[in-house]
Amino acid sequence: MAREELTRLTGNGNGECGKDDCPNVYRTASGSIVVQGDVSKAFRPRAGEGLVEIPEDVLREAVRALGW
């Protein structure tokens, strides 16, 4: 899936990274969520899965963008 196919929900310039390319939350055409952040080593997930860590303000911004 190309980044152009995703709707960016965060990174409007108000957060820690502003408009840069770090941490962000995206929505796919099917409605699922893609999260971009720093790799976390909290535990080892199953094969094919990964853990990322994002600041709370990024998650709050995504929730507001979705109207939840």
N, CA, C and O atoms as CSV, one atom per row, in Angstrom:
chain,resi,resn,atom,element,x,y,z
A,1,MET,N,N,0.848,-1.172,0.000
A,1,MET,CA,C,0.000,0.000,0.000
A,1,MET,C,C,0.896,1.239,0.000
A,1,MET,O,O,1.829,1.337,0.798
A,2,ALA,N,N,0.619,2.154,-0.869
A,2,ALA,CA,C,1.401,3.396,-0.956
A,2,ALA,C,C,0.853,4.431,0.019
A,2,ALA,O,O,-0.343,4.456,0.306
A,3,ARG,N,N,1.729,5.272,0.517
A,3,ARG,CA,C,1.323,6.326,1.455
A,3,ARG,C,C,0.224,7.207,0.856
A,3,ARG,O,O,-0.646,7.690,1.580
A,4,GLU,N,N,0.261,7.414,-0.446
A,4,GLU,CA,C,-0.742,8.252,-1.115
A,4,GLU,C,C,-2.151,7.679,-1.003
A,4,GLU,O,O,-3.130,8.402,-1.189
A,5,GLU,N,N,-2.260,6.397,-0.702
A,5,GLU,CA,C,-3.564,5.744,-0.561
A,5,GLU,C,C,-4.140,5.914,0.841
A,5,GLU,O,O,-5.269,5.492,1.095
A,6,LEU,N,N,-3.390,6.521,1.753
A,6,LEU,CA,C,-3.816,6.684,3.139
A,6,LEU,C,C,-4.296,8.109,3.398
A,6,LEU,O,O,-3.827,9.058,2.770
A,7,THR,N,N,-5.233,8.245,4.328
A,7,THR,CA,C,-5.671,9.555,4.791
A,7,THR,C,C,-4.941,9.857,6.086
A,7,THR,O,O,-5.092,9.132,7.070
A,8,ARG,N,N,-4.157,10.916,6.094
A,8,ARG,CA,C,-3.384,11.289,7.279
A,8,ARG,C,C,-4.305,11.991,8.270
A,8,ARG,O,O,-4.952,12.983,7.932
A,9,LEU,N,N,-4.361,11.470,9.495
A,9,LEU,CA,C,-5.238,12.024,10.520
A,9,LEU,C,C,-4.508,12.977,11.465
A,9,LEU,O,O,-5.148,13.753,12.174
A,10,THR,N,N,-3.182,12.925,11.481
A,10,THR,CA,C,-2.396,13.728,12.413
A,10,THR,C,C,-1.290,14.459,11.666
A,10,THR,O,O,-1.090,14.260,10.468
A,11,GLY,N,N,-0.578,15.308,12.398
A,11,GLY,CA,C,0.549,16.011,11.803
A,11,GLY,C,C,0.155,17.295,11.112
A,11,GLY,O,O,0.710,17.649,10.072
A,12,ASN,N,N,-0.812,17.997,11.697
A,12,ASN,CA,C,-1.278,19.242,11.096
A,12,ASN,C,C,-0.396,20.433,11.449
A,12,ASN,O,O,-0.745,21.573,11.141
A,13,GLY,N,N,0.729,20.185,12.083
A,13,GLY,CA,C,1.651,21.265,12.409
A,13,GLY,C,C,1.620,21.707,13.851
A,13,GLY,O,O,2.403,22.575,14.235
A,14,ASN,N,N,0.735,21.137,14.675
A,14,ASN,CA,C,0.606,21.580,16.068
A,14,ASN,C,C,1.387,20.733,17.065
A,14,ASN,O,O,1.624,21.168,18.192
A,15,GLY,N,N,1.783,19.552,16.671
A,15,GLY,CA,C,2.406,18.643,17.624
A,15,GLY,C,C,3.916,18.742,17.672
A,15,GLY,O,O,4.526,19.652,17.110
A,16,GLU,N,N,4.486,17.793,18.350
A,16,GLU,CA,C,5.929,17.711,18.567
A,16,GLU,C,C,6.713,17.717,17.253
A,16,GLU,O,O,7.770,18.343,17.172
A,17,CYS,N,N,6.215,17.033,16.231
A,17,CYS,CA,C,6.926,16.931,14.962
A,17,CYS,C,C,6.384,17.889,13.906
A,17,CYS,O,O,6.986,18.041,12.842
A,18,GLY,N,N,5.269,18.526,14.184
A,18,GLY,CA,C,4.690,19.419,13.193
A,18,GLY,C,C,4.340,18.678,11.922
A,18,GLY,O,O,3.677,17.642,11.963
A,19,LYS,N,N,4.782,19.200,10.800
A,19,LYS,CA,C,4.468,18.581,9.513
A,19,LYS,C,C,5.524,17.572,9.081
A,19,LYS,O,O,5.454,17.041,7.973
A,20,ASP,N,N,6.504,17.302,9.944
A,20,ASP,CA,C,7.534,16.327,9.605
A,20,ASP,C,C,6.934,14.924,9.541
A,20,ASP,O,O,5.730,14.740,9.717
A,21,ASP,N,N,7.772,13.969,9.294
A,21,ASP,CA,C,7.342,12.607,9.011
A,21,ASP,C,C,7.422,11.702,10.230
A,21,ASP,O,O,7.824,10.546,10.096
A,22,CYS,N,N,7.055,12.181,11.411
A,22,CYS,CA,C,7.113,11.332,12.583
A,22,CYS,C,C,5.961,11.623,13.494
A,22,CYS,O,O,5.227,12.588,13.281
A,23,PRO,N,N,5.789,10.817,14.498
A,23,PRO,CA,C,4.729,9.828,14.520
A,23,PRO,C,C,3.424,10.356,13.939
A,23,PRO,O,O,3.082,11.528,14.098
A,24,ASN,N,N,2.717,9.483,13.276
A,24,ASN,CA,C,1.445,9.850,12.661
A,24,ASN,C,C,0.483,8.686,12.692
A,24,ASN,O,O,0.874,7.533,12.869
A,25,VAL,N,N,-0.794,9.016,12.515
A,25,VAL,CA,C,-1.854,8.020,12.426
A,25,VAL,C,C,-2.559,8.245,11.091
A,25,VAL,O,O,-2.878,9.376,10.723
A,26,TYR,N,N,-2.792,7.156,10.379
A,26,TYR,CA,C,-3.426,7.207,9.065
A,26,TYR,C,C,-4.658,6.299,9.060
A,26,TYR,O,O,-4.775,5.389,9.881
A,27,ARG,N,N,-5.573,6.559,8.123
A,27,ARG,CA,C,-6.733,5.696,7.913
A,27,ARG,C,C,-6.658,5.145,6.498
A,27,ARG,O,O,-6.352,5.876,5.556
A,28,THR,N,N,-6.940,3.846,6.350
A,28,THR,CA,C,-6.929,3.223,5.025
A,28,THR,C,C,-8.297,3.370,4.370
A,28,THR,O,O,-9.265,3.756,5.027
A,29,ALA,N,N,-8.379,3.066,3.086
A,29,ALA,CA,C,-9.647,3.132,2.356
A,29,ALA,C,C,-10.675,2.172,2.950
A,29,ALA,O,O,-11.878,2.420,2.867
A,30,SER,N,N,-10.204,1.075,3.549
A,30,SER,CA,C,-11.133,0.106,4.148
A,30,SER,C,C,-11.543,0.491,5.569
A,30,SER,O,O,-12.378,-0.177,6.178
A,31,GLY,N,N,-10.945,1.590,6.106
A,31,GLY,CA,C,-11.325,2.061,7.436
A,31,GLY,C,C,-10.411,1.606,8.560
A,31,GLY,O,O,-10.622,1.983,9.712
A,32,SER,N,N,-9.395,0.801,8.248
A,32,SER,CA,C,-8.475,0.396,9.310
A,32,SER,C,C,-7.467,1.520,9.575
A,32,SER,O,O,-7.374,2.478,8.808
A,33,ILE,N,N,-6.726,1.388,10.657
A,33,ILE,CA,C,-5.798,2.418,11.110
A,33,ILE,C,C,-4.364,1.936,10.944
A,33,ILE,O,O,-4.047,0.788,11.256
A,34,VAL,N,N,-3.502,2.815,10.453
A,34,VAL,CA,C,-2.065,2.549,10.348
A,34,VAL,C,C,-1.364,3.574,11.235
A,34,VAL,O,O,-1.629,4.772,11.133
A,35,VAL,N,N,-0.472,3.104,12.105
A,35,VAL,CA,C,0.237,3.977,13.037
A,35,VAL,C,C,1.719,3.968,12.700
A,35,VAL,O,O,2.321,2.908,12.524
A,36,GLN,N,N,2.298,5.150,12.611
A,36,GLN,CA,C,3.731,5.306,12.364
A,36,GLN,C,C,4.357,5.870,13.626
A,36,GLN,O,O,3.890,6.879,14.153
A,37,GLY,N,N,5.393,5.239,14.108
A,37,GLY,CA,C,6.055,5.724,15.311
A,37,GLY,C,C,7.387,5.031,15.518
A,37,GLY,O,O,7.855,4.282,14.660
A,38,ASP,N,N,7.982,5.286,16.651
A,38,ASP,CA,C,9.254,4.655,16.992
A,38,ASP,C,C,9.019,3.188,17.341
A,38,ASP,O,O,8.032,2.849,17.994
A,39,VAL,N,N,9.913,2.335,16.911
A,39,VAL,CA,C,9.811,0.911,17.218
A,39,VAL,C,C,9.933,0.726,18.727
A,39,VAL,O,O,10.833,1.274,19.363
A,40,SER,N,N,9.017,-0.049,19.285
A,40,SER,CA,C,9.010,-0.335,20.720
A,40,SER,C,C,9.529,-1.744,20.959
A,40,SER,O,O,9.288,-2.652,20.163
A,41,LYS,N,N,10.234,-1.911,22.047
A,41,LYS,CA,C,10.738,-3.237,22.419
A,41,LYS,C,C,10.058,-3.728,23.697
A,41,LYS,O,O,10.645,-4.487,24.468
A,42,ALA,N,N,8.804,-3.286,23.918
A,42,ALA,CA,C,8.075,-3.658,25.127
A,42,ALA,C,C,7.918,-5.170,25.252
A,42,ALA,O,O,8.038,-5.715,26.349
A,43,PHE,N,N,7.654,-5.847,24.148
A,43,PHE,CA,C,7.621,-7.301,24.094
A,43,PHE,C,C,7.755,-7.710,22.636
A,43,PHE,O,O,7.653,-6.871,21.741
A,44,ARG,N,N,7.977,-8.970,22.398
A,44,ARG,CA,C,8.155,-9.455,21.028
A,44,ARG,C,C,6.802,-9.917,20.477
A,44,ARG,O,O,6.239,-10.900,20.959
A,45,PRO,N,N,6.282,-9.209,19.468
A,45,PRO,CA,C,5.000,-9.621,18.883
A,45,PRO,C,C,5.173,-10.820,17.961
A,45,PRO,O,O,6.294,-11.225,17.651
A,46,ARG,N,N,4.061,-11.376,17.532
A,46,ARG,CA,C,4.077,-12.503,16.603
A,46,ARG,C,C,4.735,-12.109,15.281
A,46,ARG,O,O,4.860,-10.926,14.964
A,47,ALA,N,N,5.146,-13.100,14.532
A,47,ALA,CA,C,5.724,-12.863,13.205
A,47,ALA,C,C,4.719,-12.097,12.342
A,47,ALA,O,O,3.530,-12.417,12.327
A,48,GLY,N,N,5.197,-11.104,11.638
A,48,GLY,CA,C,4.325,-10.313,10.771
A,48,GLY,C,C,3.680,-9.130,11.466
A,48,GLY,O,O,3.013,-8.327,10.814
A,49,GLU,N,N,3.863,-9.000,12.782
A,49,GLU,CA,C,3.312,-7.885,13.537
A,49,GLU,C,C,4.450,-7.034,14.076
A,49,GLU,O,O,5.588,-7.494,14.167
A,50,GLY,N,N,4.145,-5.799,14.431
A,50,GLY,CA,C,5.150,-4.917,15.002
A,50,GLY,C,C,4.537,-4.012,16.043
A,50,GLY,O,O,3.326,-3.793,16.048
A,51,LEU,N,N,5.358,-3.489,16.918
A,51,LEU,CA,C,4.923,-2.544,17.946
A,51,LEU,C,C,5.530,-1.191,17.642
A,51,LEU,O,O,6.720,-1.093,17.342
A,52,VAL,N,N,4.719,-0.146,17.717
A,52,VAL,CA,C,5.243,1.207,17.600
A,52,VAL,C,C,4.750,2.018,18.788
A,52,VAL,O,O,3.705,1.732,19.372
A,53,GLU,N,N,5.521,3.022,19.124
A,53,GLU,CA,C,5.197,3.891,20.254
A,53,GLU,C,C,4.955,5.295,19.709
A,53,GLU,O,O,5.768,5.828,18.953
A,54,ILE,N,N,3.815,5.895,20.105
A,54,ILE,CA,C,3.497,7.255,19.677
A,54,ILE,C,C,3.146,8.095,20.903
A,54,ILE,O,O,2.658,7.556,21.896
A,55,PRO,N,N,3.385,9.397,20.851
A,55,PRO,CA,C,3.011,10.261,21.964
A,55,PRO,C,C,1.487,10.332,22.117
A,55,PRO,O,O,0.753,10.199,21.138
A,56,GLU,N,N,1.030,10.537,23.328
A,56,GLU,CA,C,-0.411,10.624,23.606
A,56,GLU,C,C,-1.081,11.702,22.773
A,56,GLU,O,O,-2.201,11.502,22.304
A,57,ASP,N,N,-0.421,12.851,22.576
A,57,ASP,CA,C,-1.058,13.935,21.828
A,57,ASP,C,C,-1.328,13.543,20.377
A,57,ASP,O,O,-2.275,14.054,19.778
A,58,VAL,N,N,-0.526,12.651,19.795
A,58,VAL,CA,C,-0.767,12.190,18.434
A,58,VAL,C,C,-2.031,11.339,18.391
A,58,VAL,O,O,-2.841,11.483,17.475
A,59,LEU,N,N,-2.208,10.459,19.365
A,59,LEU,CA,C,-3.409,9.632,19.422
A,59,LEU,C,C,-4.653,10.495,19.654
A,59,LEU,O,O,-5.688,10.265,19.029
A,60,ARG,N,N,-4.559,11.480,20.543
A,60,ARG,CA,C,-5.696,12.380,20.787
A,60,ARG,C,C,-6.077,13.150,19.519
A,60,ARG,O,O,-7.259,13.334,19.230
A,61,GLU,N,N,-5.068,13.598,18.765
A,61,GLU,CA,C,-5.328,14.315,17.517
A,61,GLU,C,C,-6.051,13.419,16.514
A,61,GLU,O,O,-6.962,13.876,15.823
A,62,ALA,N,N,-5.656,12.151,16.428
A,62,ALA,CA,C,-6.314,11.205,15.523
A,62,ALA,C,C,-7.763,10.977,15.934
A,62,ALA,O,O,-8.650,10.934,15.081
A,63,VAL,N,N,-8.010,10.830,17.226
A,63,VAL,CA,C,-9.383,10.620,17.711
A,63,VAL,C,C,-10.252,11.824,17.359
A,63,VAL,O,O,-11.391,11.663,16.921
A,64,ARG,N,N,-9.715,13.033,17.552
A,64,ARG,CA,C,-10.482,14.254,17.173
A,64,ARG,C,C,-10.752,14.282,15.683
A,64,ARG,O,O,-11.857,14.628,15.265
A,65,ALA,N,N,-9.767,13.924,14.870
A,65,ALA,CA,C,-9.949,13.930,13.415
A,65,ALA,C,C,-11.035,12.950,12.971
A,65,ALA,O,O,-11.736,13.197,11.990
A,66,LEU,N,N,-11.170,11.854,13.686
A,66,LEU,CA,C,-12.200,10.864,13.378
A,66,LEU,C,C,-13.565,11.220,13.966
A,66,LEU,O,O,-14.569,10.585,13.645
A,67,GLY,N,N,-13.598,12.232,14.824
A,67,GLY,CA,C,-14.869,12.635,15.444
A,67,GLY,C,C,-15.352,11.686,16.515
A,67,GLY,O,O,-16.552,11.624,16.782
A,68,TRP,N,N,-14.448,10.938,17.139
A,68,TRP,CA,C,-14.824,9.978,18.186
A,68,TRP,C,C,-14.937,10.651,19.519
A,68,TRP,O,O,-15.244,9.997,20.516
